[in-house]
Tab-separated table of N, CA and C in Angstrom:
chain	number	residue	atom	x	y	z
A	1	LYS	N	0.844	-1.216	0.022
A	1	LYS	CA	0.068	-0.046	0.004
A	1	LYS	C	0.887	1.249	-0.038
A	2	THR	N	0.393	2.215	-0.711
A	2	THR	CA	1.283	3.401	-0.814
A	2	THR	C	0.570	4.598	0.118
A	3	THR	N	-0.647	4.460	0.581
A	3	THR	CA	-1.198	5.512	1.353
A	3	THR	C	-1.556	4.809	2.715
A	4	ARG	N	-1.639	5.796	3.644
A	4	ARG	CA	-2.000	5.432	5.026
A	4	ARG	C	-3.242	6.076	5.290
A	5	ARG	N	-4.206	5.407	5.965
A	5	ARG	CA	-5.502	5.902	6.208
A	5	ARG	C	-5.787	5.709	7.768
A	6	CYS	N	-6.584	6.679	8.296
A	6	CYS	CA	-6.847	6.452	9.678
A	6	CYS	C	-8.418	6.698	9.612
A	7	ASN	N	-9.133	5.710	10.181
A	7	ASN	CA	-10.561	5.718	10.311
A	7	ASN	C	-11.032	5.696	11.766
A	8	TYR	N	-11.937	6.411	12.221
A	8	TYR	CA	-12.312	6.317	13.616
A	8	TYR	C	-13.774	5.979	13.650
A	9	LYS	N	-14.106	5.422	14.819
A	9	LYS	CA	-15.632	5.037	15.133
A	9	LYS	C	-16.042	5.707	16.362
A	10	MET	N	-17.261	5.922	16.494
A	10	MET	CA	-17.691	6.672	17.608
A	10	MET	C	-19.106	6.181	17.880
A	11	HIS	N	-19.381	6.014	19.326
A	11	HIS	CA	-20.791	5.742	19.858
A	11	HIS	C	-21.138	6.909	20.763
A	12	ARG	N	-22.157	7.644	20.394
A	12	ARG	CA	-22.593	8.893	21.078
A	12	ARG	C	-23.118	8.614	22.519
A	13	ASP	N	-23.872	7.570	22.709
A	13	ASP	CA	-24.701	7.344	23.936
A	13	ASP	C	-23.909	6.619	25.028
A	14	GLY	N	-22.663	6.097	24.765
A	14	GLY	CA	-22.000	5.339	25.816
A	14	GLY	C	-20.557	5.195	25.472
A	15	ALA	N	-19.880	4.429	26.168
A	15	ALA	CA	-18.493	4.172	25.919
A	15	ALA	C	-18.113	2.722	25.466
A	16	PHE	N	-17.227	2.477	24.673
A	16	PHE	CA	-16.758	1.157	24.187
A	16	PHE	C	-16.159	0.552	25.344
A	17	THR	N	-16.529	-0.738	25.713
A	17	THR	CA	-16.006	-1.413	26.878
A	17	THR	C	-15.157	-2.744	26.322
A	18	GLY	N	-15.361	-2.945	25.192
A	18	GLY	CA	-14.713	-4.328	24.663
A	18	GLY	C	-14.611	-4.289	23.235
A	19	LEU	N	-13.610	-4.985	22.714
A	19	LEU	CA	-13.332	-5.062	21.050
A	19	LEU	C	-12.788	-6.407	20.837
A	20	CYS	N	-13.339	-6.962	19.751
A	20	CYS	CA	-12.803	-8.149	19.182
A	20	CYS	C	-12.916	-8.196	17.665
A	21	GLN	N	-12.114	-9.010	17.031
A	21	GLN	CA	-12.096	-9.017	15.513
A	21	GLN	C	-12.661	-10.351	15.100
A	22	ARG	N	-13.403	-10.493	14.028
A	22	ARG	CA	-13.955	-11.669	13.498
A	22	ARG	C	-12.763	-12.329	12.830
A	23	VAL	N	-12.578	-13.561	13.080
A	23	VAL	CA	-11.432	-14.371	12.542
A	23	VAL	C	-11.732	-14.520	10.918
A	24	ASP	N	-12.997	-14.674	10.586
A	24	ASP	CA	-13.329	-14.873	9.177
A	24	ASP	C	-13.383	-13.535	8.369
A	25	SER	N	-13.110	-12.463	9.032
A	25	SER	CA	-13.295	-11.152	8.313
A	25	SER	C	-12.341	-10.200	8.845
A	26	GLU	N	-11.226	-9.889	8.145
A	26	GLU	CA	-10.239	-9.138	8.688
A	26	GLU	C	-10.598	-7.591	8.759
A	27	GLN	N	-11.793	-7.334	8.050
A	27	GLN	CA	-12.286	-5.961	7.885
A	27	GLN	C	-13.284	-5.644	9.002
A	28	GLU	N	-13.822	-6.605	9.744
A	28	GLU	CA	-14.946	-6.457	10.637
A	28	GLU	C	-14.595	-6.549	12.162
A	29	LEU	N	-15.069	-5.589	12.981
A	29	LEU	CA	-14.698	-5.614	14.276
A	29	LEU	C	-15.998	-5.658	15.059
A	30	LEU	N	-16.108	-6.105	16.285
A	30	LEU	CA	-17.254	-6.012	17.156
A	30	LEU	C	-16.824	-5.479	18.415
A	31	THR	N	-17.763	-4.467	18.958
A	31	THR	CA	-17.514	-3.799	20.100
A	31	THR	C	-18.702	-4.066	21.041
A	32	SER	N	-18.461	-3.952	22.366
A	32	SER	CA	-19.409	-3.850	23.391
A	32	SER	C	-19.495	-2.645	23.992
A	33	THR	N	-20.655	-2.130	24.529
A	33	THR	CA	-20.685	-0.758	25.078
A	33	THR	C	-21.153	-0.693	26.436
A	34	SER	N	-21.025	0.530	27.091
A	34	SER	CA	-21.584	0.652	28.417
A	34	SER	C	-23.043	0.931	28.576
A	35	ASP	N	-23.716	0.845	27.478
A	35	ASP	CA	-25.089	1.024	27.496
A	35	ASP	C	-25.909	-0.171	26.809
A	36	GLY	N	-25.267	-1.238	26.673
A	36	GLY	CA	-25.993	-2.580	26.385
A	36	GLY	C	-26.070	-2.827	24.897
A	37	PHE	N	-25.019	-2.432	24.184
A	37	PHE	CA	-25.110	-2.643	22.740
A	37	PHE	C	-23.930	-3.540	22.239
A	38	ILE	N	-24.122	-4.446	21.269
A	38	ILE	CA	-23.020	-5.050	20.495
A	38	ILE	C	-23.082	-4.458	19.110
A	39	MET	N	-21.997	-3.866	18.746
A	39	MET	CA	-22.022	-3.239	17.352
A	39	MET	C	-20.850	-3.916	16.490
A	40	SER	N	-21.313	-4.168	15.258
A	40	SER	CA	-20.452	-4.646	14.283
A	40	SER	C	-19.992	-3.487	13.339
A	41	TRP	N	-18.693	-3.381	13.169
A	41	TRP	CA	-18.157	-2.373	12.352
A	41	TRP	C	-17.304	-2.766	11.158
A	42	ASP	N	-17.563	-2.200	10.027
A	42	ASP	CA	-16.870	-2.547	8.797
A	42	ASP	C	-15.685	-1.448	8.760
A	43	CYS	N	-14.580	-1.690	8.523
A	43	CYS	CA	-13.434	-0.697	8.679
A	43	CYS	C	-13.552	0.421	7.662
A	44	ASP	N	-14.307	0.118	6.558
A	44	ASP	CA	-14.553	1.142	5.547
A	44	ASP	C	-15.754	1.931	5.561
A	45	VAL	N	-16.573	1.667	6.684
A	45	VAL	CA	-17.866	2.467	6.850
A	45	VAL	C	-17.805	3.121	8.298
A	46	GLN	N	-18.238	4.355	8.335
A	46	GLN	CA	-18.200	5.085	9.587
A	46	GLN	C	-19.241	4.626	10.561
A	47	LEU	N	-20.397	4.278	10.235
A	47	LEU	CA	-21.486	3.848	11.199
A	47	LEU	C	-21.454	2.367	11.228
A	48	PRO	N	-22.066	1.872	12.394
A	48	PRO	CA	-22.035	0.333	12.616
A	48	PRO	C	-22.965	-0.248	11.468
A	49	VAL	N	-22.529	-1.454	11.090
A	49	VAL	CA	-23.293	-2.183	10.061
A	49	VAL	C	-24.292	-3.091	10.720
A	50	MET	N	-24.212	-3.305	11.980
A	50	MET	CA	-25.180	-4.138	12.764
A	50	MET	C	-25.099	-3.646	14.231
A	51	ALA	N	-26.290	-3.552	14.862
A	51	ALA	CA	-26.316	-3.318	16.324
A	51	ALA	C	-27.308	-4.113	17.021
A	52	LEU	N	-26.854	-4.984	18.052
A	52	LEU	CA	-27.796	-5.701	18.908
A	52	LEU	C	-27.952	-4.954	20.223
A	53	ASP	N	-29.216	-4.838	20.550
A	53	ASP	CA	-29.575	-4.036	21.732
A	53	ASP	C	-30.137	-5.075	22.836
A	54	CYS	N	-29.697	-5.028	24.015
A	54	CYS	CA	-30.042	-6.014	25.068
A	54	CYS	C	-31.437	-5.746	25.476
A	55	GLY	N	-31.951	-4.502	25.154
A	55	GLY	CA	-33.387	-4.110	25.554
A	55	GLY	C	-33.365	-3.362	26.905
A	56	ARG	N	-32.257	-3.267	27.604
A	56	ARG	CA	-32.195	-2.473	28.811
A	56	ARG	C	-30.846	-1.844	28.861
A	57	ARG	N	-30.724	-1.027	29.749
A	57	ARG	CA	-29.431	-0.383	30.044
A	57	ARG	C	-28.521	-1.189	30.822
A	58	LEU	N	-27.992	-2.109	30.252
A	58	LEU	CA	-27.066	-3.176	31.060
A	58	LEU	C	-25.600	-2.847	30.406
A	59	LYS	N	-24.712	-2.552	31.351
A	59	LYS	CA	-23.298	-2.437	30.974
A	59	LYS	C	-22.681	-3.684	30.501
A	60	PHE	N	-22.102	-3.772	29.324
A	60	PHE	CA	-21.205	-4.929	28.909
A	60	PHE	C	-19.839	-4.464	29.233
A	61	GLN	N	-19.191	-5.449	29.796
A	61	GLN	CA	-17.777	-5.179	30.307
A	61	GLN	C	-16.797	-5.720	29.391
A	62	CYS	N	-16.967	-6.836	28.649
A	62	CYS	CA	-16.062	-7.442	27.701
A	62	CYS	C	-16.842	-8.359	26.720
A	63	ILE	N	-16.093	-8.643	25.659
A	63	ILE	CA	-16.838	-9.343	24.480
A	63	ILE	C	-15.815	-10.286	23.854
A	64	ALA	N	-16.329	-11.329	23.339
A	64	ALA	CA	-15.611	-12.514	22.570
A	64	ALA	C	-16.404	-13.048	21.632
A	65	ILE	N	-15.916	-13.304	20.401
A	65	ILE	CA	-16.681	-13.944	19.399
A	65	ILE	C	-16.042	-15.394	19.044
A	66	THR	N	-16.995	-16.340	18.681
A	66	THR	CA	-16.413	-17.580	18.328
A	66	THR	C	-15.641	-17.557	17.101
A	67	PRO	N	-14.721	-18.531	16.983
A	67	PRO	CA	-13.866	-18.597	15.747
A	67	PRO	C	-14.709	-18.729	14.451
A	68	GLY	N	-15.801	-19.237	14.470
A	68	GLY	CA	-16.730	-19.345	13.306
A	68	GLY	C	-17.566	-18.101	12.996
A	69	GLY	N	-17.697	-17.252	14.036
A	69	GLY	CA	-18.176	-15.889	13.885
A	69	GLY	C	-19.661	-15.879	14.072
A	70	ARG	N	-20.337	-16.969	14.658
A	70	ARG	CA	-21.806	-16.865	14.823
A	70	ARG	C	-22.213	-16.496	16.120
A	71	PHE	N	-21.381	-16.886	17.153
A	71	PHE	CA	-21.922	-16.675	18.552
A	71	PHE	C	-20.905	-15.644	19.100
A	72	VAL	N	-21.538	-14.578	19.952
A	72	VAL	CA	-20.791	-13.541	20.668
A	72	VAL	C	-21.142	-13.844	22.132
A	73	ALA	N	-20.146	-13.772	22.896
A	73	ALA	CA	-20.310	-13.670	24.427
A	73	ALA	C	-20.039	-12.359	24.995
A	74	VAL	N	-20.821	-11.917	25.912
A	74	VAL	CA	-20.501	-10.691	26.595
A	74	VAL	C	-20.569	-10.775	28.086
A	75	GLY	N	-19.615	-10.178	28.899
A	75	GLY	CA	-19.724	-10.214	30.206
A	75	GLY	C	-20.533	-8.910	30.649
A	76	CYS	N	-21.432	-9.085	31.556
A	76	CYS	CA	-22.397	-8.121	31.889
A	76	CYS	C	-22.251	-7.584	33.309
A	77	GLU	N	-22.708	-6.320	33.555
A	77	GLU	CA	-22.568	-5.782	34.920
A	77	GLU	C	-23.271	-6.403	35.958
A	78	ASP	N	-24.339	-7.351	35.668
A	78	ASP	CA	-25.058	-8.246	36.528
A	78	ASP	C	-24.372	-9.526	36.968
A	79	HIS	N	-23.044	-9.560	36.431
A	79	HIS	CA	-22.108	-10.703	36.793
A	79	HIS	C	-22.486	-11.922	35.977
A	80	ALA	N	-23.354	-11.754	34.996
A	80	ALA	CA	-23.684	-12.958	34.086
A	80	ALA	C	-22.880	-12.828	32.844
A	81	VAL	N	-22.798	-13.906	32.052
A	81	VAL	CA	-22.299	-13.994	30.708
A	81	VAL	C	-23.482	-14.296	29.829
A	82	ARG	N	-23.706	-13.501	28.708
A	82	ARG	CA	-24.819	-13.611	27.854
A	82	ARG	C	-24.134	-14.057	26.425
A	83	ILE	N	-24.775	-15.025	25.855
A	83	ILE	CA	-24.289	-15.429	24.614
A	83	ILE	C	-25.404	-15.178	23.481
A	84	TRP	N	-25.031	-14.456	22.491
A	84	TRP	CA	-25.871	-14.018	21.475
A	84	TRP	C	-25.564	-14.900	20.150
A	85	ASP	N	-26.672	-15.300	19.522
A	85	ASP	CA	-26.590	-15.754	18.143
A	85	ASP	C	-26.635	-14.634	17.297
A	86	ILE	N	-25.641	-14.148	16.562
A	86	ILE	CA	-25.762	-12.931	15.786
A	86	ILE	C	-26.450	-13.046	14.431
A	87	VAL	N	-26.681	-14.340	14.071
A	87	VAL	CA	-27.519	-14.521	12.921
A	87	VAL	C	-28.964	-14.370	13.220
A	88	ALA	N	-29.541	-15.052	14.255
A	88	ALA	CA	-30.873	-14.920	14.739
A	88	ALA	C	-31.007	-13.657	15.463
A	89	MET	N	-30.024	-13.047	15.958
A	89	MET	CA	-30.083	-11.709	16.756
A	89	MET	C	-30.831	-11.888	17.958
A	90	GLU	N	-30.439	-12.917	18.705
A	90	GLU	CA	-31.065	-13.238	20.058
A	90	GLU	C	-30.183	-13.878	21.026
A	91	VAL	N	-30.544	-13.726	22.253
A	91	VAL	CA	-29.604	-14.336	23.372
A	91	VAL	C	-30.107	-15.800	23.319
A	92	VAL	N	-29.102	-16.666	23.399
A	92	VAL	CA	-29.228	-18.144	23.399
A	92	VAL	C	-28.832	-18.636	24.730
A	93	ALA	N	-28.250	-17.897	25.553
A	93	ALA	CA	-27.776	-18.521	26.821
A	93	ALA	C	-27.412	-17.375	27.832
A	94	VAL	N	-27.724	-17.635	29.104
A	94	VAL	CA	-27.287	-16.661	30.144
A	94	VAL	C	-26.526	-17.523	31.228
A	95	CYS	N	-25.383	-17.177	31.564
A	95	CYS	CA	-24.509	-18.039	32.438
A	95	CYS	C	-24.217	-17.266	33.564
A	96	ARG	N	-24.665	-17.953	34.690
A	96	ARG	CA	-24.368	-17.197	36.087
A	96	ARG	C	-23.452	-17.995	36.846
A	97	GLY	N	-22.408	-17.427	37.448
A	97	GLY	CA	-21.383	-18.087	38.155
A	97	GLY	C	-20.528	-17.164	38.882
A	98	HIS	N	-20.431	-15.858	38.415
A	98	HIS	CA	-19.556	-15.010	39.016
A	98	HIS	C	-20.166	-14.159	40.092
A	99	SER	N	-19.484	-13.662	40.914
A	99	SER	CA	-19.973	-12.819	42.142
A	99	SER	C	-19.309	-11.349	41.974
A	100	GLY	N	-18.540	-11.163	41.014
A	100	GLY	CA	-18.061	-9.867	40.681
A	100	GLY	C	-18.025	-9.613	39.298
A	101	GLU	N	-17.388	-8.484	38.878
A	101	GLU	CA	-17.248	-8.000	37.462
A	101	GLU	C	-16.428	-9.015	36.752
A	102	ILE	N	-16.986	-9.330	35.463
A	102	ILE	CA	-16.267	-10.229	34.435
A	102	ILE	C	-15.187	-9.458	33.653
A	103	SER	N	-14.058	-9.784	33.704
A	103	SER	CA	-13.088	-9.065	32.922
A	103	SER	C	-12.579	-9.560	31.660
A	104	LYS	N	-12.775	-10.856	31.380
A	104	LYS	CA	-12.178	-11.389	30.122
A	104	LYS	C	-12.997	-12.669	29.794
A	105	LEU	N	-13.215	-12.807	28.491
A	105	LEU	CA	-13.902	-14.161	27.903
A	105	LEU	C	-12.999	-14.632	26.737
A	106	ALA	N	-13.041	-15.919	26.724
A	106	ALA	CA	-12.201	-16.541	25.484
A	106	ALA	C	-12.939	-17.831	24.993
A	107	TRP	N	-13.079	-18.066	23.854
A	107	TRP	CA	-13.784	-19.303	23.313
A	107	TRP	C	-12.636	-20.309	23.057
A	108	SER	N	-12.976	-21.615	23.207
A	108	SER	CA	-12.054	-22.738	22.651
A	108	SER	C	-11.940	-22.676	21.175
A	109	PRO	N	-10.876	-23.165	20.484
A	109	PRO	CA	-10.837	-23.225	19.123
A	109	PRO	C	-12.072	-24.001	18.428
A	110	ASP	N	-12.556	-24.986	19.217
A	110	ASP	CA	-13.615	-25.789	18.736
A	110	ASP	C	-14.927	-25.204	19.002
A	111	GLU	N	-15.030	-24.157	19.624
A	111	GLU	CA	-16.367	-23.524	20.046
A	111	GLU	C	-17.152	-24.253	21.004
A	112	LYS	N	-16.678	-25.162	21.640
A	112	LYS	CA	-17.397	-26.041	22.582
A	112	LYS	C	-17.322	-25.563	24.023
A	113	GLN	N	-16.289	-24.676	24.279
A	113	GLN	CA	-16.135	-24.148	25.718
A	113	GLN	C	-15.924	-22.672	25.546
A	114	LEU	N	-16.426	-21.991	26.660
A	114	LEU	CA	-16.257	-20.586	26.856
A	114	LEU	C	-15.533	-20.508	28.212
A	115	VAL	N	-14.553	-19.721	28.414
A	115	VAL	CA	-13.982	-19.382	29.722
A	115	VAL	C	-14.110	-17.973	30.107
A	116	SER	N	-14.576	-17.754	31.355
A	116	SER	CA	-14.769	-16.413	31.744
A	116	SER	C	-13.882	-16.179	33.042
A	117	VAL	N	-13.351	-15.014	33.166
A	117	VAL	CA	-12.531	-14.722	34.336
A	117	VAL	C	-13.133	-13.411	34.914
A	118	GLY	N	-12.987	-13.230	36.248
A	118	GLY	CA	-13.606	-12.087	36.866
A	118	GLY	C	-12.694	-11.493	38.044
A	119	LEU	N	-13.092	-10.359	38.389
A	119	LEU	CA	-12.502	-9.717	39.587
A	119	LEU	C	-12.745	-10.417	40.971
A	120	ASP	N	-13.731	-11.354	40.918
A	120	ASP	CA	-13.998	-12.167	42.003
A	120	ASP	C	-13.090	-13.304	42.121
A	121	ALA	N	-12.080	-13.236	41.471
A	121	ALA	CA	-10.988	-14.382	41.368
A	121	ALA	C	-11.465	-15.737	40.889
A	122	ALA	N	-12.611	-15.791	40.366
A	122	ALA	CA	-13.195	-16.955	39.653
A	122	ALA	C	-12.955	-17.222	38.309
A	123	VAL	N	-12.619	-18.553	37.884
A	123	VAL	CA	-12.510	-18.814	36.535
A	123	VAL	C	-13.608	-19.723	36.137
A	124	CYS	N	-14.463	-19.463	35.308
A	124	CYS	CA	-15.622	-20.374	34.933
A	124	CYS	C	-15.413	-20.995	33.579
A	125	VAL	N	-15.588	-22.215	33.458
A	125	VAL	CA	-15.469	-22.853	32.187
A	125	VAL	C	-16.992	-23.406	31.727
A	126	TRP	N	-17.499	-22.830	30.675
A	126	TRP	CA	-18.838	-23.163	30.340
A	126	TRP	C	-18.821	-24.120	29.097
A	127	ASN	N	-19.531	-25.242	29.148
A	127	ASN	CA	-19.578	-26.163	28.156
A	127	ASN	C	-20.749	-25.630	27.061
A	128	PHE	N	-20.428	-25.573	25.884
A	128	PHE	CA	-21.447	-24.898	24.871
A	128	PHE	C	-21.552	-26.063	23.920
A	129	TYR	N	-22.898	-26.485	23.904
A	129	TYR	CA	-23.330	-27.555	22.921
A	129	TYR	C	-24.656	-27.154	22.227
A	130	LEU	N	-24.595	-27.100	20.939
A	130	LEU	CA	-25.740	-26.901	20.143
A	130	LEU	C	-26.710	-25.721	20.637
A	131	GLY	N	-26.065	-24.571	20.953
A	131	GLY	CA	-26.592	-23.398	21.392
A	131	GLY	C	-26.943	-23.363	22.827
A	132	GLY	N	-26.549	-24.323	23.540
A	132	GLY	CA	-26.910	-24.328	24.978
A	132	GLY	C	-25.594	-24.499	25.846
A	133	LEU	N	-25.730	-24.100	27.135
A	133	LEU	CA	-24.622	-24.264	27.994
A	133	LEU	C	-24.881	-25.213	29.220
A	134	ASN	N	-23.816	-26.103	29.504
A	134	ASN	CA	-24.022	-26.885	30.711
A	134	ASN	C	-23.100	-26.422	31.860
């Protein structure tokens, strides 16, 4: 490339609290916000190309997307992990196990497990099968 370009993204009603990149799309980023949105951004477009609203003012603290790009997990201020199907645009699981703020989420490469860690000094491993958690 011979030119450099800087592109910025902005969310007017809240702050960005997490960021992840889709493995299957080097141009697409996902963000979580302090006012309960998951937003999908294309690096060439200024406005979000998709926004999922949790339906209430719930602060999302972190975000992680599956390697296949279909499911997104967010750590929420109510100490729960919510998993969204971004194709169906709905919550498919709510995982409760933390007693404090969730600080990081990570999916296994085979998408069968999700690990969450929090400020409560807990590490939770969630088994994810066919859209549900055990």
